[in-house]
XYZ file of C-alpha atoms in Angstrom:
468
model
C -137.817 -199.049 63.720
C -139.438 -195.936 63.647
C -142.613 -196.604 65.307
C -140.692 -198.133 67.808
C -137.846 -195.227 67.813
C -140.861 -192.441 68.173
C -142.789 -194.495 71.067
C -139.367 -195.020 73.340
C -138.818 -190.955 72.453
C -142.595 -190.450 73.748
C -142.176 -192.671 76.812
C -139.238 -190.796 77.795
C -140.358 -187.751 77.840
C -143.923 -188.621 79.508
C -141.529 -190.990 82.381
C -139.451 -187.754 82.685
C -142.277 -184.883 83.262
C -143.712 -187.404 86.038
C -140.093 -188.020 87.850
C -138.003 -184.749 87.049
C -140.121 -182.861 89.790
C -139.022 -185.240 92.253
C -135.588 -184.270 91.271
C -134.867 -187.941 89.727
C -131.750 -187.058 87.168
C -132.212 -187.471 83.366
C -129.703 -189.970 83.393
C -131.082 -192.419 85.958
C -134.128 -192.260 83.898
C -133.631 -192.880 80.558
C -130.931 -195.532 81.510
C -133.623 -197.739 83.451
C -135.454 -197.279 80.470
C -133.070 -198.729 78.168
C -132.474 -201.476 80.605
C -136.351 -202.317 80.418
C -136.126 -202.309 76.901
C -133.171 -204.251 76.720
C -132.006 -207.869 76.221
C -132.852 -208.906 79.742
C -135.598 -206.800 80.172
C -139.495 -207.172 79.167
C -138.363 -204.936 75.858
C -136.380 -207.694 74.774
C -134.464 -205.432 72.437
C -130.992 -207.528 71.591
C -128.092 -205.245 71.462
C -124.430 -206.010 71.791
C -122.905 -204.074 69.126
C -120.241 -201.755 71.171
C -119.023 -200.506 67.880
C -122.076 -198.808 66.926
C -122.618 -197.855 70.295
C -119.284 -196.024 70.311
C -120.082 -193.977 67.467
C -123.388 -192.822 68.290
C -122.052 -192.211 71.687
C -120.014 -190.035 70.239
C -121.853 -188.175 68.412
C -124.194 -187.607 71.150
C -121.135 -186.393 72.882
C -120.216 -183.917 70.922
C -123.671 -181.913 70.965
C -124.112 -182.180 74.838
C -120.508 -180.731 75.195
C -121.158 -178.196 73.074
C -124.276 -176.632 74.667
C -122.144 -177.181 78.005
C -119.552 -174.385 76.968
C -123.116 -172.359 74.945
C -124.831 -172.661 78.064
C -122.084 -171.368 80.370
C -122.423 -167.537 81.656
C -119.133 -166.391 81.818
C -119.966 -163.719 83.972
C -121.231 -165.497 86.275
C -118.184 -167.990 86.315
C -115.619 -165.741 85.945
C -114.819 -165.270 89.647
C -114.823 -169.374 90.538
C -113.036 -169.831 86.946
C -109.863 -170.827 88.802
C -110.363 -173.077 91.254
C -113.611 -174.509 88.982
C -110.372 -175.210 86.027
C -108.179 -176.479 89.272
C -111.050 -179.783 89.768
C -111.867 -179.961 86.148
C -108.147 -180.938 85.403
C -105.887 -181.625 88.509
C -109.031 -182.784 90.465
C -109.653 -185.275 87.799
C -106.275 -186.577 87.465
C -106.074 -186.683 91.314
C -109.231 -188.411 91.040
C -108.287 -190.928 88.078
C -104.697 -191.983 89.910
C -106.130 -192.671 93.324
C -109.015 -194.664 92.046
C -106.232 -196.308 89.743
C -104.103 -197.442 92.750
C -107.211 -198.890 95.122
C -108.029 -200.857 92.052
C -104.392 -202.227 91.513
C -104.034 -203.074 95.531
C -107.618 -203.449 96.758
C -109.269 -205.553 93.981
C -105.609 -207.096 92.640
C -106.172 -205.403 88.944
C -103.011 -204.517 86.855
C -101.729 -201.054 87.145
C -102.953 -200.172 84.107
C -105.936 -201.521 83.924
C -106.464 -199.962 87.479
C -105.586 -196.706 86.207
C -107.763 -197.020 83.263
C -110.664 -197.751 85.620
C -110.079 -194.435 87.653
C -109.415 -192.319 84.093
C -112.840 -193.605 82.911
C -114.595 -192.891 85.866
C -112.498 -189.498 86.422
C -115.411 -187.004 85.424
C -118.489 -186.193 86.711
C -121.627 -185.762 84.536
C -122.762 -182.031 84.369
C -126.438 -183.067 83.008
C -127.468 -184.753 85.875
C -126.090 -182.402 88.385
C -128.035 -179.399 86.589
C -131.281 -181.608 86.028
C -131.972 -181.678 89.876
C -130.805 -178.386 90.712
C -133.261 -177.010 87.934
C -135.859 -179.744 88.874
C -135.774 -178.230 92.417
C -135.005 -174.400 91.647
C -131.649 -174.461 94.205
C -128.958 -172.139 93.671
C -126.259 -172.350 95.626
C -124.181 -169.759 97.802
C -120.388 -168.832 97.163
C -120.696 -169.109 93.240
C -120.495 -173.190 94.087
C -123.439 -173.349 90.833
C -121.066 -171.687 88.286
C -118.341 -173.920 89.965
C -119.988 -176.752 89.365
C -121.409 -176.142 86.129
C -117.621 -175.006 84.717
C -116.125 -178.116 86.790
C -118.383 -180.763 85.320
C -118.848 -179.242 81.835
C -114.945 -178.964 81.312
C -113.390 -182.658 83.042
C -114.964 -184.591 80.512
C -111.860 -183.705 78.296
C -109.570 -184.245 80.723
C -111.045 -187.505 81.662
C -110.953 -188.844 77.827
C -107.368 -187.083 77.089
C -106.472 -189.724 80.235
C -108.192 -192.584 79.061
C -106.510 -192.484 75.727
C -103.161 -191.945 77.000
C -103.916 -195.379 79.596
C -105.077 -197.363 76.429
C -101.913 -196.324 74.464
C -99.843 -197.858 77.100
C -101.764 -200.921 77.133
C -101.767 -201.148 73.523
C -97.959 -200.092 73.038
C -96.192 -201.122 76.154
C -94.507 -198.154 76.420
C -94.474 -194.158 76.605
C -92.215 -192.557 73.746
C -95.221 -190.956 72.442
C -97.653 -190.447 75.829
C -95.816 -186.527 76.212
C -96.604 -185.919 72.048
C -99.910 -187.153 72.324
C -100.892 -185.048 75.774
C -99.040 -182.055 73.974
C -100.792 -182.313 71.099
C -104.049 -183.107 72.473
C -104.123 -180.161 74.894
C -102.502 -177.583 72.149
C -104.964 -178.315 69.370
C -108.319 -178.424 71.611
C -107.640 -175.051 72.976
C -105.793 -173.508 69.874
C -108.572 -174.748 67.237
C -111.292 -174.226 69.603
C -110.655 -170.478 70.426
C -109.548 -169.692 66.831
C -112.822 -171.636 64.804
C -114.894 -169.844 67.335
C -113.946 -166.296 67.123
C -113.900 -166.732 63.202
C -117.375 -168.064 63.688
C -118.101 -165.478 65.933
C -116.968 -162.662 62.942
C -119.068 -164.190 60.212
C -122.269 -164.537 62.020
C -121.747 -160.464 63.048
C -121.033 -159.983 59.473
C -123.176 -162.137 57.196
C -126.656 -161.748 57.137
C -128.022 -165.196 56.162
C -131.684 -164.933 54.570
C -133.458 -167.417 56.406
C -133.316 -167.216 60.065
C -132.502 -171.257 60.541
C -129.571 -170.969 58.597
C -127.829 -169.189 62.084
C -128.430 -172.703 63.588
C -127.049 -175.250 60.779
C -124.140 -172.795 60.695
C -123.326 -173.104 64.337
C -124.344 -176.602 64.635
C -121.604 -177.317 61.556
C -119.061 -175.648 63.073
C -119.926 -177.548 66.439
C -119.461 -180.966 64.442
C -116.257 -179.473 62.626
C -114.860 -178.491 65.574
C -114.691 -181.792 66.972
C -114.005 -183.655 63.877
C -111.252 -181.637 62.409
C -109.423 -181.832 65.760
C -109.800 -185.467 65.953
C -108.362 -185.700 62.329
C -105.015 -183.590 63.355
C -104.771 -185.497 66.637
C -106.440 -183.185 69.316
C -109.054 -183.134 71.760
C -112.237 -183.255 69.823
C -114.016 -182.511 73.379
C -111.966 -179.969 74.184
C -112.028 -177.832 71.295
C -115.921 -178.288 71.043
C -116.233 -177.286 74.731
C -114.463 -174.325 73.661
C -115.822 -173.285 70.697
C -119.439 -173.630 72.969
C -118.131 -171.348 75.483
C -116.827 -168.602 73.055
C -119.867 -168.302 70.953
C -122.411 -168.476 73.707
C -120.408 -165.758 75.508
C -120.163 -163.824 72.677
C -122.614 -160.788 70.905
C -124.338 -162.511 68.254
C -127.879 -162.354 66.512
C -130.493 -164.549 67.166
C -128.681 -165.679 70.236
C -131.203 -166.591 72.290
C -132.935 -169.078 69.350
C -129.749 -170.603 69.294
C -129.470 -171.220 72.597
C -133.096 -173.070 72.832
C -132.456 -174.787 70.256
C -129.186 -176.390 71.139
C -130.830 -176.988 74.528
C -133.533 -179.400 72.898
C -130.932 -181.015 70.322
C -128.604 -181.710 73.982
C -131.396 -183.019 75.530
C -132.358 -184.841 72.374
C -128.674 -186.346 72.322
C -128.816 -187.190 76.011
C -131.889 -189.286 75.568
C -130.352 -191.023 72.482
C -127.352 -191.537 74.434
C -128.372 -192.535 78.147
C -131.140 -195.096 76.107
C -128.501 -196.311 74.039
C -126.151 -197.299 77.092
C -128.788 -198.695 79.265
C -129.761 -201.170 75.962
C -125.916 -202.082 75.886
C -125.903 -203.066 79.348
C -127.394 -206.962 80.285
C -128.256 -206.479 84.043
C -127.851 -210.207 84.296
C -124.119 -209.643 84.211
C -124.219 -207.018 87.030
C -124.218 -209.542 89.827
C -120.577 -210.810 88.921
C -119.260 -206.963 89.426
C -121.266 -206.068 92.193
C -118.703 -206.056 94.813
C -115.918 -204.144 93.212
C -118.484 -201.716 91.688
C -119.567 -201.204 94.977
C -116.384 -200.641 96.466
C -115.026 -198.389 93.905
C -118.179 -196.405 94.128
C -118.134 -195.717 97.638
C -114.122 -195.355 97.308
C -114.517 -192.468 94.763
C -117.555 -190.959 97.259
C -115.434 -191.345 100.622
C -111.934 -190.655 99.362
C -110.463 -190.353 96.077
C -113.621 -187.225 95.111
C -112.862 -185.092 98.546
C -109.350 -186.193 98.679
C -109.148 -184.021 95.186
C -111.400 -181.507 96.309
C -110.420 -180.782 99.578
C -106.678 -180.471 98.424
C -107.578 -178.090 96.102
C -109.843 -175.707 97.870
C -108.288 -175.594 100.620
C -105.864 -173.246 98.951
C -109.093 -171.041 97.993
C -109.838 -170.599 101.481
C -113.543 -171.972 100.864
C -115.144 -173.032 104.105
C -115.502 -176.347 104.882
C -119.186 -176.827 104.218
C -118.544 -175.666 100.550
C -115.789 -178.310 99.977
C -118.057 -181.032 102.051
C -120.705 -180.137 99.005
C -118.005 -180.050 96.249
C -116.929 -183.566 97.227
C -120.458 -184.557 97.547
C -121.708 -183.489 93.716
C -119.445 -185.656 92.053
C -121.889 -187.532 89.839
C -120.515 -190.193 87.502
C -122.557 -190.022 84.669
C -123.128 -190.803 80.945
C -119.174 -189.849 79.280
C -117.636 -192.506 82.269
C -119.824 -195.076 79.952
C -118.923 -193.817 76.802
C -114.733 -194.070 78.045
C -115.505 -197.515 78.904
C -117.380 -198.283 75.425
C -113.944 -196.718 73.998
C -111.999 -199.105 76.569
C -113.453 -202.164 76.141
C -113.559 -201.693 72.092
C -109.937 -201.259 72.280
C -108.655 -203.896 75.155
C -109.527 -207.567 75.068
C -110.477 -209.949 77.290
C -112.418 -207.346 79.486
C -115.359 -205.979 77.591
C -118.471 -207.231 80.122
C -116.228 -206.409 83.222
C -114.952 -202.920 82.711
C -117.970 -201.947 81.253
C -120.352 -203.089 83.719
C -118.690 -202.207 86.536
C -118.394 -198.611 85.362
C -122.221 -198.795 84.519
C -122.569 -199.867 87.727
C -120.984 -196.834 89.737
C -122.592 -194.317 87.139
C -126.315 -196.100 88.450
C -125.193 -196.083 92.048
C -123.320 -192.527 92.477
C -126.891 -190.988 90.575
C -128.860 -192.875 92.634
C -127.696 -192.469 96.040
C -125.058 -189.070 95.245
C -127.757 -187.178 92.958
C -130.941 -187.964 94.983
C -129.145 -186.623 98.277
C -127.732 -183.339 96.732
C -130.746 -181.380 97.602
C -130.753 -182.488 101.568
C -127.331 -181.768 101.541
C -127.554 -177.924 100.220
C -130.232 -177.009 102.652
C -128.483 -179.247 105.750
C -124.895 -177.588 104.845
C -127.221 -174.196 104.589
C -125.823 -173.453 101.252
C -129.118 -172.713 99.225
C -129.609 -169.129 97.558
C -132.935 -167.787 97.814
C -132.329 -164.414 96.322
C -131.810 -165.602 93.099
C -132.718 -168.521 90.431
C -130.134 -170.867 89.460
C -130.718 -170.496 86.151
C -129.055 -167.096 86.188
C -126.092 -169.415 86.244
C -126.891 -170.077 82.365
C -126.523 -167.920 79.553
C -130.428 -168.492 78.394
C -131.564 -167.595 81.544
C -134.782 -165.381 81.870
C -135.966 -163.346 85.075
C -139.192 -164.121 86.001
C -140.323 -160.679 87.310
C -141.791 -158.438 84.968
C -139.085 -155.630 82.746
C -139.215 -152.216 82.688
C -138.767 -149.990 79.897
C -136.025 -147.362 79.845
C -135.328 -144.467 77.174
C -131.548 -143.965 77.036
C -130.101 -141.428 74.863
C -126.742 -141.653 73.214
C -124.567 -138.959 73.434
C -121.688 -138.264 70.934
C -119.050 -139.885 73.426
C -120.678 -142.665 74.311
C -119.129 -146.441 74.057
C -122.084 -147.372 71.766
C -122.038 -144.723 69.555
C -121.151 -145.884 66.005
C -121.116 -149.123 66.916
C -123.429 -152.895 65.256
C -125.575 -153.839 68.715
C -124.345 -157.090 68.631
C -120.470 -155.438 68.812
C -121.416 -152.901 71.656
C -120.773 -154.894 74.377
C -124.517 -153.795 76.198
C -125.126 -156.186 78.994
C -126.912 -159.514 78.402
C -129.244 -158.277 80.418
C -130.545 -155.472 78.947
C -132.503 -155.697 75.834
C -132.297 -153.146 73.019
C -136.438 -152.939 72.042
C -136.408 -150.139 69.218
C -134.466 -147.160 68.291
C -136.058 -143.664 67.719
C -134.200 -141.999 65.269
C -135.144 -138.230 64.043
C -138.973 -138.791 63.129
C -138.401 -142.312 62.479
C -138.687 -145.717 64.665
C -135.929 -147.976 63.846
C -136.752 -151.819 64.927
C -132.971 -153.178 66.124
C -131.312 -156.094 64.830
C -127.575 -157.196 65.856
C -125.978 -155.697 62.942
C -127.997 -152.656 63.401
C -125.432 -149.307 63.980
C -126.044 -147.439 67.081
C -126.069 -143.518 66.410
C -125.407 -140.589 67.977
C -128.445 -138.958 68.788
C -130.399 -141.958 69.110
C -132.775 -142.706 71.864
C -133.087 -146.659 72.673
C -136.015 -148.235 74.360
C -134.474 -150.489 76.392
C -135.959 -153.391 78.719
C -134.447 -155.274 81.380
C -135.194 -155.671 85.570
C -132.182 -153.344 86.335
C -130.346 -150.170 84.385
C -126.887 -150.989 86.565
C -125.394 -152.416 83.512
C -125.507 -149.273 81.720
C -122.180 -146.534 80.759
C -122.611 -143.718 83.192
């Protein structure tokens, strides 16, 4: 197992280098992979155990979440955070119900199980949107990359919190609890998300752990605790993950950018794990019998139920039309539609190959023909940035023209006097290189205290960021 685990891992990677320039998605990939390695592929791996796959799922999950909310520049967000929260949660409902209904009328499902079609397909997949516009180097005017990136990072939640509350009603027949359970969900994402990250936030200003790895068990535990211990009370284990990614990545802490790098190869670690995993669920012999509802429900959620969302919502934003023509376009179904449908079909009988396939089936399509289009469609719509890299949009981004050093002395008054450099609140932007101190060269860590009278080297592309 793993000889075999290590040479799929290699042949992943290798398949990856050669198609990610081309701006193939991650997910597309490593799904056909699993599919070729699969039951009715020349891999011939069996696997039909939807149980298992559920819980690695959802572990996977939980990581690729998390580096989501790390990997999100708040700064950068901040001014699209409204409308960007607007799609990620009325969008998606909008989204889910519309979907629901053209299931129940168009291809004569139940109501339910309609709706639990459009709550499983109600997200769209952040990794493979941000895979081709990094593949390609496209940012996008308007903010529409931080839009995006806080859109399709945050409806995940949403989308499960839905899917849930659909399977309850199957399961129960009835809604005394549905209110409770959205409630509860909601309350204890945000509430434990916010509070276990600023605590972890505190201790990693305050403790000074020996060995420098230590600063990325810590944050991965409280990633995984996060999620679990919000499961266990009855919240959103997504949410408050999402959250707790968000706070910490946003937030002055040592060794921040290690963290960042490495969460970024343990997400795309998990994604691998994960897309593999569903494409050696899937039997493409069974894909056939769903082919003509898949397709119609994918091009339904393209056409109509994706800009019907959009469109209503930005239109109150007063974005132009081209930016909500774009908006509808990137809404990539991706790897977390698959997971809701393992959790579906794993909790509904009678259903398991059709629910599941069919929402493997629209994931495949809307990547193929949505994510391989998005690039024609930014420079057609003329919505590409060429001033600036869209990794700015991420908090690990790094300029690629060459720093400047700066001596900047502090003054008695100033906002950093007397303060740890991880507390002073200097721009992320600006790096703090030494401190010269009397006769003596201090090298500056994040708990370091800032002085008055010292003189920092400082490096960055631009001094704008700095107190007047």
């Amino acid at each position: 197992m793993m000889l075999v685990g290590s040479l799929i891992l290699l042949v992943c990677v290798t398949s990856s280098k050669l198609l990610y320039r081309f701006g193939v998605p991650a997910l597309l990939i490593f799904l056909v992979l699993g599919m070729f390695f699969g039951s009715d592929g020349p891999g011939g791996i069996y696997f039909d155990n939807f149980d298992l796959a559920r819980q690695l799922c959802s572990f996977g999950l939980v990581f690729i979440m998390f580096y989501g909310g790390l990997g999100t520049n708040w700064k950068m967000a901040k001014p699209v955070a409204v409308p960007s929260i607007l799609l990620s949660t009325v969008g998606v409902v909008v989204t889910a119900v519309l979907t629901g209904l053209f299931c129940h009328f168009v291809l004569g499902t139940t109501l339910l199980e309609g709706l639990l079609v459009g709550s499983v397909v109600g997200s769209t997949d952040a990794a493979s949107v941000f895979s081709i516009l990094r593949s390609r180097k496209l940012n996008l005017k308007g903010g529409l990359a931080s839009m995006l990136e806080v859109e399709s990072g945050s409806n995940d939640p949403i989308a499960y919190m839905m899917t849930m509350v659909i399977l309850s009603l199957m399961s129960a027949g009835g809604g005394n609890s549905i209110v409770l359970m959205v409630v509860c969900q909601l309350v204890f994402g945000l509430g434990l998300g916010f509070g276990l990250a600023k605590l972890a936030v505190w201790i990693l200003r305050r403790v000074k752990f020996e060995i420098e790895s230590y600063y990325l068990i810590f944050v991965a535990a409280v990633a995984i605790l996060g999620y679990s211990l919000c499961e266990f009370i009855g919240g959103n284990g997504y949410l408050c993950v999402y959250i707790v990614g968000i706070v910490v990545g946003n937030s002055k802490i040592v060794h921040k950018r290690s963290l960042v790098h490495f969460f970024d190869g343990i997400s795309w670690l998990m994604q691998i794990m994960l897309f593999f995993t569903l494409g050696l669920l899937s039997f493409p012999s069974h894909l056939p019998s769903i082919l003509l509802p898949g397709i119609l429900v994918s091009l339904f959620l393209i056409l109509v139920a994706r800009p019907a969302a959009v469109f209503g919502i930005l239109c109150w934003f007063k974005r132009p039309v081209k930016q909500q023509l774009f908006v509808s376009w990137v809404g990539l179904r991706g790897a977390a539609s698959i997971v809701f449908a393992i959790f579906a079909v794993t909790n509904v009988s009678g259903m398991e190959n059709d629910l599941f396939h069919m929402v493997f089936f629209v994931a495949l399509f809307s990547v193929a023909v949505q994510g391989t289009l998005i690039p024609f469609f930014a420079k057609k719509l003329d919505l590409v940035e060429e001033s600036s890299p869209v990794l700015k949009t991420f908090t690990d981004y790094q300029e690629e023209t060459g720093a400047v050093l700066k001596e900047y002395l502090i003054e008695p008054d100033s906002v950093w006097a007397d303060k740890a450099i991880a507390e002073a609140d200097i721009p992320e932007e600006i790096l703090v290189v030494m401190i010269k101190r009397g006769g003596e060269v201090v090298v500056p860590k994040g708990s370091t205290v800032i002085l008055p009278g010292d003189r920092l080297v400082l490096s960055a592309n631009d001094f704008d960021g700095l107190p007047s």
